[in-house]
């Protein structure tokens, strides 16, 4: 069964540094998402992406965050200048053709640790 | 305010016992409903989903869930729990007609005693 893959599984970064989290969604999916889960808290929506543009973003997704689909397979989340509170598990997800009527498939996540 | 509530933070059951995990949502219209499971260090795996039609839906690993519109609930059940079911379970909704963002409950951590 096709799956969403995320790299790296764990990223340790100094505060203030830029970090790029990478995701390869399921190949025929059209909608892409990033979520995060701070340790011990609920999973929170960050951003959705469709047709090469952001379709929705949360309050968390401020100017320090950006997403890109640089080629036909990768979907990246960049944090420009990391803060301690960015430490979390970041999940990428993708879903198929129909906007609301398709479940999202998640990757195993990237654990981001900011020192 | 729109929300998803999982009232039980932590549940412990004995292996072989039945299980019910509660989920309530607060939205004006019926959303699309999901249950995901997260094993330690793993991503989120879809257990089952409800979009419309039959209010009792079957999922993977022997789980089922029942949508009750009158109670705004979507409780997850399993008749006989296995030790491998120990994990965290998340109820989530998508607002129909929206951009498909998932709104998650806080999760219920399930422990299984032998």
PDB file of N, CA and C in Angstrom, chain B residues 8-15 17-21 37-38 40 63 76 78 80-90 107-113:
ATOM      1  N   UNK B   8     -12.110  11.115  27.933  1.00  0.00           N
ATOM      2  CA  UNK B   8     -11.230  10.219  28.684  1.00  0.00           C
ATOM      3  C   UNK B   8      -9.802  10.391  28.209  1.00  0.00           C
ATOM      4  N   UNK B   9      -8.939  10.874  29.107  1.00  0.00           N
ATOM      5  CA  UNK B   9      -7.539  11.071  28.745  1.00  0.00           C
ATOM      6  C   UNK B   9      -6.804   9.740  28.718  1.00  0.00           C
ATOM      7  N   UNK B  10      -7.139   8.890  29.683  1.00  0.00           N
ATOM      8  CA  UNK B  10      -6.432   7.632  29.844  1.00  0.00           C
ATOM      9  C   UNK B  10      -7.439   6.555  30.226  1.00  0.00           C
ATOM     10  N   UNK B  11      -7.384   5.428  29.525  1.00  0.00           N
ATOM     11  CA  UNK B  11      -8.250   4.286  29.839  1.00  0.00           C
ATOM     12  C   UNK B  11      -7.389   3.040  29.935  1.00  0.00           C
ATOM     13  N   UNK B  12      -7.688   2.212  30.938  1.00  0.00           N
ATOM     14  CA  UNK B  12      -6.996   0.931  31.082  1.00  0.00           C
ATOM     15  C   UNK B  12      -8.037  -0.184  31.050  1.00  0.00           C
ATOM     16  N   UNK B  13      -7.795  -1.170  30.213  1.00  0.00           N
ATOM     17  CA  UNK B  13      -8.691  -2.320  30.142  1.00  0.00           C
ATOM     18  C   UNK B  13      -7.857  -3.597  30.192  1.00  0.00           C
ATOM     19  N   UNK B  14      -8.507  -4.688  30.533  1.00  0.00           N
ATOM     20  CA  UNK B  14      -7.842  -5.984  30.521  1.00  0.00           C
ATOM     21  C   UNK B  14      -7.939  -6.586  29.131  1.00  0.00           C
ATOM     22  N   UNK B  15      -6.926  -7.340  28.768  1.00  0.00           N
ATOM     23  CA  UNK B  15      -6.954  -8.008  27.474  1.00  0.00           C
ATOM     24  C   UNK B  15      -8.183  -8.905  27.383  1.00  0.00           C
ATOM     25  N   UNK B  17     -11.219  -7.768  27.197  1.00  0.00           N
ATOM     26  CA  UNK B  17     -12.393  -6.978  27.580  1.00  0.00           C
ATOM     27  C   UNK B  17     -12.843  -6.118  26.409  1.00  0.00           C
ATOM     28  N   UNK B  18     -14.082  -5.646  26.514  1.00  0.00           N
ATOM     29  CA  UNK B  18     -14.602  -4.744  25.483  1.00  0.00           C
ATOM     30  C   UNK B  18     -14.120  -3.320  25.756  1.00  0.00           C
ATOM     31  N   UNK B  19     -14.187  -2.511  24.696  1.00  0.00           N
ATOM     32  CA  UNK B  19     -13.659  -1.152  24.780  1.00  0.00           C
ATOM     33  C   UNK B  19     -14.621  -0.181  24.123  1.00  0.00           C
ATOM     34  N   UNK B  20     -14.810   0.964  24.741  1.00  0.00           N
ATOM     35  CA  UNK B  20     -15.508   2.062  24.076  1.00  0.00           C
ATOM     36  C   UNK B  20     -14.782   3.358  24.394  1.00  0.00           C
ATOM     37  N   UNK B  21     -14.371   4.058  23.370  1.00  0.00           N
ATOM     38  CA  UNK B  21     -13.733   5.363  23.504  1.00  0.00           C
ATOM     39  C   UNK B  21     -14.697   6.418  23.002  1.00  0.00           C
ATOM     40  N   UNK B  37      -5.237   6.079  15.031  1.00  0.00           N
ATOM     41  CA  UNK B  37      -4.487   5.481  16.122  1.00  0.00           C
ATOM     42  C   UNK B  37      -3.008   5.821  15.944  1.00  0.00           C
ATOM     43  N   UNK B  38      -2.362   6.093  17.066  1.00  0.00           N
ATOM     44  CA  UNK B  38      -0.937   6.418  17.039  1.00  0.00           C
ATOM     45  C   UNK B  38      -0.217   5.520  18.037  1.00  0.00           C
ATOM     46  N   UNK B  40       3.337   4.280  19.847  1.00  0.00           N
ATOM     47  CA  UNK B  40       4.489   5.073  20.294  1.00  0.00           C
ATOM     48  C   UNK B  40       5.533   5.245  19.198  1.00  0.00           C
ATOM     49  N   UNK B  63     -12.087  -2.768  14.821  1.00  0.00           N
ATOM     50  CA  UNK B  63     -12.757  -1.616  15.412  1.00  0.00           C
ATOM     51  C   UNK B  63     -14.010  -1.240  14.623  1.00  0.00           C
ATOM     52  N   UNK B  76     -15.904   5.024  19.478  1.00  0.00           N
ATOM     53  CA  UNK B  76     -15.148   3.901  18.910  1.00  0.00           C
ATOM     54  C   UNK B  76     -15.303   2.689  19.816  1.00  0.00           C
ATOM     55  N   UNK B  78     -14.580  -1.755  20.395  1.00  0.00           N
ATOM     56  CA  UNK B  78     -13.994  -3.029  19.993  1.00  0.00           C
ATOM     57  C   UNK B  78     -14.464  -4.070  20.992  1.00  0.00           C
ATOM     58  N   UNK B  80     -13.317  -7.069  21.831  1.00  0.00           N
ATOM     59  CA  UNK B  80     -12.316  -7.801  22.597  1.00  0.00           C
ATOM     60  C   UNK B  80     -10.944  -7.194  22.309  1.00  0.00           C
ATOM     61  N   UNK B  81     -10.364  -6.563  23.301  1.00  0.00           N
ATOM     62  CA  UNK B  81      -9.113  -5.824  23.116  1.00  0.00           C
ATOM     63  C   UNK B  81      -7.909  -6.771  23.187  1.00  0.00           C
ATOM     64  N   UNK B  82      -6.946  -6.507  22.344  1.00  0.00           N
ATOM     65  CA  UNK B  82      -5.689  -7.259  22.322  1.00  0.00           C
ATOM     66  C   UNK B  82      -4.581  -6.377  22.874  1.00  0.00           C
ATOM     67  N   UNK B  83      -3.534  -7.001  23.419  1.00  0.00           N
ATOM     68  CA  UNK B  83      -2.455  -6.201  24.012  1.00  0.00           C
ATOM     69  C   UNK B  83      -1.857  -5.233  22.991  1.00  0.00           C
ATOM     70  N   UNK B  84      -1.889  -5.620  21.715  1.00  0.00           N
ATOM     71  CA  UNK B  84      -1.297  -4.754  20.677  1.00  0.00           C
ATOM     72  C   UNK B  84      -2.148  -3.515  20.391  1.00  0.00           C
ATOM     73  N   UNK B  85      -3.328  -3.430  20.983  1.00  0.00           N
ATOM     74  CA  UNK B  85      -4.168  -2.246  20.791  1.00  0.00           C
ATOM     75  C   UNK B  85      -3.737  -1.085  21.675  1.00  0.00           C
ATOM     76  N   UNK B  86      -2.803  -1.319  22.586  1.00  0.00           N
ATOM     77  CA  UNK B  86      -2.315  -0.235  23.436  1.00  0.00           C
ATOM     78  C   UNK B  86      -1.680   0.842  22.565  1.00  0.00           C
ATOM     79  N   UNK B  87      -2.219   2.051  22.649  1.00  0.00           N
ATOM     80  CA  UNK B  87      -1.808   3.142  21.763  1.00  0.00           C
ATOM     81  C   UNK B  87      -2.591   4.380  22.176  1.00  0.00           C
ATOM     82  N   UNK B  88      -2.401   5.457  21.425  1.00  0.00           N
ATOM     83  CA  UNK B  88      -3.227   6.643  21.634  1.00  0.00           C
ATOM     84  C   UNK B  88      -4.208   6.752  20.477  1.00  0.00           C
ATOM     85  N   UNK B  89      -5.438   7.075  20.808  1.00  0.00           N
ATOM     86  CA  UNK B  89      -6.510   7.110  19.823  1.00  0.00           C
ATOM     87  C   UNK B  89      -7.045   8.540  19.716  1.00  0.00           C
ATOM     88  N   UNK B  90      -7.133   8.998  18.487  1.00  0.00           N
ATOM     89  CA  UNK B  90      -7.579  10.354  18.224  1.00  0.00           C
ATOM     90  C   UNK B  90      -8.844  10.345  17.378  1.00  0.00           C
ATOM     91  N   UNK B 107      -7.143  13.223  22.360  1.00  0.00           N
ATOM     92  CA  UNK B 107      -6.628  11.863  22.374  1.00  0.00           C
ATOM     93  C   UNK B 107      -6.978  11.122  23.648  1.00  0.00           C
ATOM     94  N   UNK B 108      -7.079   9.804  23.514  1.00  0.00           N
ATOM     95  CA  UNK B 108      -7.257   8.911  24.659  1.00  0.00           C
ATOM     96  C   UNK B 108      -6.155   7.869  24.609  1.00  0.00           C
ATOM     97  N   UNK B 109      -5.392   7.790  25.679  1.00  0.00           N
ATOM     98  CA  UNK B 109      -4.315   6.796  25.738  1.00  0.00           C
ATOM     99  C   UNK B 109      -4.873   5.513  26.330  1.00  0.00           C
ATOM    100  N   UNK B 110      -4.740   4.446  25.591  1.00  0.00           N
ATOM    101  CA  UNK B 110      -5.266   3.146  26.003  1.00  0.00           C
ATOM    102  C   UNK B 110      -4.130   2.262  26.496  1.00  0.00           C
ATOM    103  N   UNK B 111      -4.269   1.770  27.711  1.00  0.00           N
ATOM    104  CA  UNK B 111      -3.355   0.764  28.260  1.00  0.00           C
ATOM    105  C   UNK B 111      -4.109  -0.547  28.372  1.00  0.00           C
ATOM    106  N   UNK B 112      -3.427  -1.648  28.057  1.00  0.00           N
ATOM    107  CA  UNK B 112      -4.053  -2.969  28.099  1.00  0.00           C
ATOM    108  C   UNK B 112      -3.290  -3.834  29.092  1.00  0.00           C
ATOM    109  N   UNK B 113      -4.008  -4.326  30.100  1.00  0.00           N
ATOM    110  CA  UNK B 113      -3.407  -5.216  31.081  1.00  0.00           C
ATOM    111  C   UNK B 113      -3.543  -6.666  30.630  1.00  0.00           C
TER     112      UNK B 113
END
